Amino acid sequence: MDHQLASGINLYPTSETCHLSLTAILNFATVFGTINAIVPPLLTWVRYTYKIPQLTRSRCMNNQNSMQTTALPRYFLLYLGALVALGPVAMDAYLPALPSMADALNVPIATLNASISTFLVGFALGQLMGGPISDQVGRKTVCVVGTGLFVIASSAIALSDSASVINLWRLLQAFGGGFATITAMAQVRDSYPAEEIGRRFATVMMVMMIAPVVAPLIGTGLLQFGWRSIFIFQVLYAVTMLAIMLRMIPETLTEPRQRLSLGRIVSQYNAILLHRHQGRLLALRFALCIGSAAGVLLIFVTHSSFMYMTYFGVSETTFSILFGLNAIGLIAANSLSARLLSVMNPMRLFCISVIIQAVLVVVMALLTWSNTLTLGLAVPLVILSVGCVGISNPAGMTRFMAMFPPHRGGSAAAIQTVAMFALGSGMGALGSVFYDGTLKPVLAVMLISVAISMALLLTLRPLHQSEASALEHQEK
């Protein structure tokens, strides 16, 4: 079976796919306008209908360092990891069903492939709106509304018989997922001191990384009951997240609530992007540095099927094992990151991981251009270079989020996350455009990604120096 049909994804753009993607993205304007009209009153209704328990500002002032960790349930970080996994569950469980859905709906598979790119667009827009809105009205309200939209859209997909209708509902599903999941990092920032959020975030990511491994297996298993069962599973998963959030998770934002204002979103982002550290505009550079380092992971995910199945000629079963090893490597790296952040300052750990990743990618590129890259060499090099993201991301996020007060945590998280996906997806698409049947285009975009991260890292020395000075002051 052709590897593209086996995975359900056509990695290399065709005119039909590009046309369908453009049509779906244009249709999103209609969906987005509807969301713009529905979300504000829905947020207000949720906020005043449900008695949302929250952590009061007075309690926070009395015991700033320990209040939230004692008020939150023990499974709080596990819950956030499961919440962030909503995106991988929606994407990865769906991929094995694409060929079956195309046959059942009597449409070309490219018609459904278009929903992959538009899902990413919707997810990013959901994050861009959900982050700053959660800074205004609270994390819990935004999470409830986003998860509710996800449930509605997933239910509609399970009942749909038209590919075009499914693609539109996938946009709403993606928007709801992004709207809800962006609050997870902000909740970590709200709930723990700045020096702890890296270790806590690493724990969240360890839980989340289980989803890309398990979700395709669940999707494949549910196919025997029909493709609709996959979306029914997504509904049940999201309803579970919603029930736990409503009944067991308190509001973590301790700042006074503001009246919802969509127009204020621009000023919130300006406060992040124009934030000065020692008189320098470092926030955007830092976000792009974190994103470009993480882009190596997204480039690999985009081209993993071609790399292993087409270029090296492994079977589908072997590919699943090799892909799973990368997920295990990421989980192990996140675990290591949590330990290292307890003994190293985050900026130093971030710098070390970015440099190691760059060296590994350069080695892979040299082996590729010399035609000496074998499967035995590629597998460990990929696992290590991708695994560096499991260290650089928590360390970088720790320092990045610490630059801003908790009440701007949603906006800061949205900028960093969207920068990562934009750079990674853009580089992945660039590698597809220059596809020549070899690994050279893939390694070329990986080299560009690490070159960007290294160049930006050189401009972030003030952050490293200020953190080192603060550490020396604490030791004295």
JSON list of C-alpha atoms in Angstrom, two decimals, residues 234-310:
[
{"chain": "A", "resi": 234, "resn": "GLN", "atom": "CA", "xyz": [-13.60, 12.46, 20.90]},
{"chain": "A", "resi": 235, "resn": "VAL", "atom": "CA", "xyz": [-16.96, 13.68, 22.23]},
{"chain": "A", "resi": 236, "resn": "LEU", "atom": "CA", "xyz": [-16.71, 11.39, 25.27]},
{"chain": "A", "resi": 237, "resn": "TYR", "atom": "CA", "xyz": [-13.11, 12.45, 25.92]},
{"chain": "A", "resi": 238, "resn": "ALA", "atom": "CA", "xyz": [-13.99, 16.16, 25.78]},
{"chain": "A", "resi": 239, "resn": "VAL", "atom": "CA", "xyz": [-17.11, 15.70, 27.92]},
{"chain": "A", "resi": 240, "resn": "THR", "atom": "CA", "xyz": [-14.94, 14.02, 30.56]},
{"chain": "A", "resi": 241, "resn": "MET", "atom": "CA", "xyz": [-12.53, 16.98, 30.50]},
{"chain": "A", "resi": 242, "resn": "LEU", "atom": "CA", "xyz": [-15.46, 19.38, 30.73]},
{"chain": "A", "resi": 243, "resn": "ALA", "atom": "CA", "xyz": [-17.03, 17.58, 33.69]},
{"chain": "A", "resi": 244, "resn": "ILE", "atom": "CA", "xyz": [-13.75, 17.54, 35.63]},
{"chain": "A", "resi": 245, "resn": "MET", "atom": "CA", "xyz": [-13.13, 21.22, 34.93]},
{"chain": "A", "resi": 246, "resn": "LEU", "atom": "CA", "xyz": [-16.63, 22.28, 36.01]},
{"chain": "A", "resi": 247, "resn": "ARG", "atom": "CA", "xyz": [-16.74, 20.28, 39.23]},
{"chain": "A", "resi": 248, "resn": "MET", "atom": "CA", "xyz": [-13.17, 19.86, 40.46]},
{"chain": "A", "resi": 249, "resn": "ILE", "atom": "CA", "xyz": [-10.78, 22.50, 39.05]},
{"chain": "A", "resi": 250, "resn": "PRO", "atom": "CA", "xyz": [-10.87, 26.00, 40.61]},
{"chain": "A", "resi": 251, "resn": "GLU", "atom": "CA", "xyz": [-10.22, 29.24, 38.79]},
{"chain": "A", "resi": 252, "resn": "THR", "atom": "CA", "xyz": [-6.48, 29.93, 38.99]},
{"chain": "A", "resi": 253, "resn": "LEU", "atom": "CA", "xyz": [-6.34, 33.56, 37.84]},
{"chain": "A", "resi": 254, "resn": "THR", "atom": "CA", "xyz": [-6.25, 35.69, 41.00]},
{"chain": "A", "resi": 255, "resn": "GLU", "atom": "CA", "xyz": [-6.30, 39.09, 39.30]},
{"chain": "A", "resi": 256, "resn": "PRO", "atom": "CA", "xyz": [-9.61, 41.03, 39.32]},
{"chain": "A", "resi": 257, "resn": "ARG", "atom": "CA", "xyz": [-11.79, 40.09, 36.35]},
{"chain": "A", "resi": 258, "resn": "GLN", "atom": "CA", "xyz": [-12.26, 42.53, 33.50]},
{"chain": "A", "resi": 259, "resn": "ARG", "atom": "CA", "xyz": [-15.20, 43.10, 31.21]},
{"chain": "A", "resi": 260, "resn": "LEU", "atom": "CA", "xyz": [-14.76, 41.07, 28.02]},
{"chain": "A", "resi": 261, "resn": "SER", "atom": "CA", "xyz": [-13.36, 43.22, 25.22]},
{"chain": "A", "resi": 262, "resn": "LEU", "atom": "CA", "xyz": [-12.23, 41.72, 21.92]},
{"chain": "A", "resi": 263, "resn": "GLY", "atom": "CA", "xyz": [-10.70, 45.07, 21.01]},
{"chain": "A", "resi": 264, "resn": "ARG", "atom": "CA", "xyz": [-8.38, 44.87, 24.01]},
{"chain": "A", "resi": 265, "resn": "ILE", "atom": "CA", "xyz": [-6.70, 41.74, 22.59]},
{"chain": "A", "resi": 266, "resn": "VAL", "atom": "CA", "xyz": [-4.40, 43.84, 20.38]},
{"chain": "A", "resi": 267, "resn": "SER", "atom": "CA", "xyz": [-3.20, 45.92, 23.33]},
{"chain": "A", "resi": 268, "resn": "GLN", "atom": "CA", "xyz": [-2.62, 42.74, 25.35]},
{"chain": "A", "resi": 269, "resn": "TYR", "atom": "CA", "xyz": [-0.39, 41.33, 22.61]},
{"chain": "A", "resi": 270, "resn": "ASN", "atom": "CA", "xyz": [1.41, 44.66, 22.30]},
{"chain": "A", "resi": 271, "resn": "ALA", "atom": "CA", "xyz": [2.20, 44.51, 26.01]},
{"chain": "A", "resi": 272, "resn": "ILE", "atom": "CA", "xyz": [3.92, 41.16, 25.42]},
{"chain": "A", "resi": 273, "resn": "LEU", "atom": "CA", "xyz": [5.65, 41.90, 22.12]},
{"chain": "A", "resi": 274, "resn": "LEU", "atom": "CA", "xyz": [6.82, 45.38, 23.17]},
{"chain": "A", "resi": 275, "resn": "HIS", "atom": "CA", "xyz": [7.97, 44.25, 26.60]},
{"chain": "A", "resi": 276, "resn": "ARG", "atom": "CA", "xyz": [11.50, 45.50, 27.27]},
{"chain": "A", "resi": 277, "resn": "HIS", "atom": "CA", "xyz": [14.17, 43.74, 29.27]},
{"chain": "A", "resi": 278, "resn": "GLN", "atom": "CA", "xyz": [17.09, 46.00, 30.15]},
{"chain": "A", "resi": 279, "resn": "GLY", "atom": "CA", "xyz": [15.81, 48.35, 27.47]},
{"chain": "A", "resi": 280, "resn": "ARG", "atom": "CA", "xyz": [15.74, 45.68, 24.74]},
{"chain": "A", "resi": 281, "resn": "LEU", "atom": "CA", "xyz": [12.83, 44.08, 22.90]},
{"chain": "A", "resi": 282, "resn": "LEU", "atom": "CA", "xyz": [13.60, 40.45, 23.68]},
{"chain": "A", "resi": 283, "resn": "ALA", "atom": "CA", "xyz": [10.18, 38.82, 24.11]},
{"chain": "A", "resi": 284, "resn": "LEU", "atom": "CA", "xyz": [9.42, 38.19, 20.42]},
{"chain": "A", "resi": 285, "resn": "ARG", "atom": "CA", "xyz": [12.98, 37.06, 19.74]},
{"chain": "A", "resi": 286, "resn": "PHE", "atom": "CA", "xyz": [12.80, 34.64, 22.64]},
{"chain": "A", "resi": 287, "resn": "ALA", "atom": "CA", "xyz": [9.43, 33.23, 21.49]},
{"chain": "A", "resi": 288, "resn": "LEU", "atom": "CA", "xyz": [10.79, 32.72, 17.97]},
{"chain": "A", "resi": 289, "resn": "CYS", "atom": "CA", "xyz": [13.95, 31.10, 19.36]},
{"chain": "A", "resi": 290, "resn": "ILE", "atom": "CA", "xyz": [11.88, 28.60, 21.37]},
{"chain": "A", "resi": 291, "resn": "GLY", "atom": "CA", "xyz": [9.62, 28.04, 18.36]},
{"chain": "A", "resi": 292, "resn": "SER", "atom": "CA", "xyz": [12.41, 27.46, 15.86]},
{"chain": "A", "resi": 293, "resn": "ALA", "atom": "CA", "xyz": [14.10, 24.96, 18.19]},
{"chain": "A", "resi": 294, "resn": "ALA", "atom": "CA", "xyz": [10.79, 23.11, 18.56]},
{"chain": "A", "resi": 295, "resn": "GLY", "atom": "CA", "xyz": [10.33, 23.34, 14.78]},
{"chain": "A", "resi": 296, "resn": "VAL", "atom": "CA", "xyz": [12.71, 20.39, 14.36]},
{"chain": "A", "resi": 297, "resn": "LEU", "atom": "CA", "xyz": [10.06, 18.21, 16.01]},
{"chain": "A", "resi": 298, "resn": "LEU", "atom": "CA", "xyz": [7.26, 19.42, 13.71]},
{"chain": "A", "resi": 299, "resn": "ILE", "atom": "CA", "xyz": [9.47, 19.06, 10.62]},
{"chain": "A", "resi": 300, "resn": "PHE", "atom": "CA", "xyz": [10.16, 15.46, 11.57]},
{"chain": "A", "resi": 301, "resn": "VAL", "atom": "CA", "xyz": [6.47, 14.73, 12.20]},
{"chain": "A", "resi": 302, "resn": "THR", "atom": "CA", "xyz": [5.60, 16.17, 8.77]},
{"chain": "A", "resi": 303, "resn": "HIS", "atom": "CA", "xyz": [8.17, 14.06, 6.93]},
{"chain": "A", "resi": 304, "resn": "SER", "atom": "CA", "xyz": [8.49, 10.99, 9.18]},
{"chain": "A", "resi": 305, "resn": "SER", "atom": "CA", "xyz": [6.38, 8.78, 6.90]},
{"chain": "A", "resi": 306, "resn": "PHE", "atom": "CA", "xyz": [8.50, 9.66, 3.86]},
{"chain": "A", "resi": 307, "resn": "MET", "atom": "CA", "xyz": [11.76, 9.39, 5.79]},
{"chain": "A", "resi": 308, "resn": "TYR", "atom": "CA", "xyz": [11.21, 5.94, 7.21]},
{"chain": "A", "resi": 309, "resn": "MET", "atom": "CA", "xyz": [8.72, 4.23, 4.89]},
{"chain": "A", "resi": 310, "resn": "THR", "atom": "CA", "xyz": [9.70, 5.62, 1.49]}
]
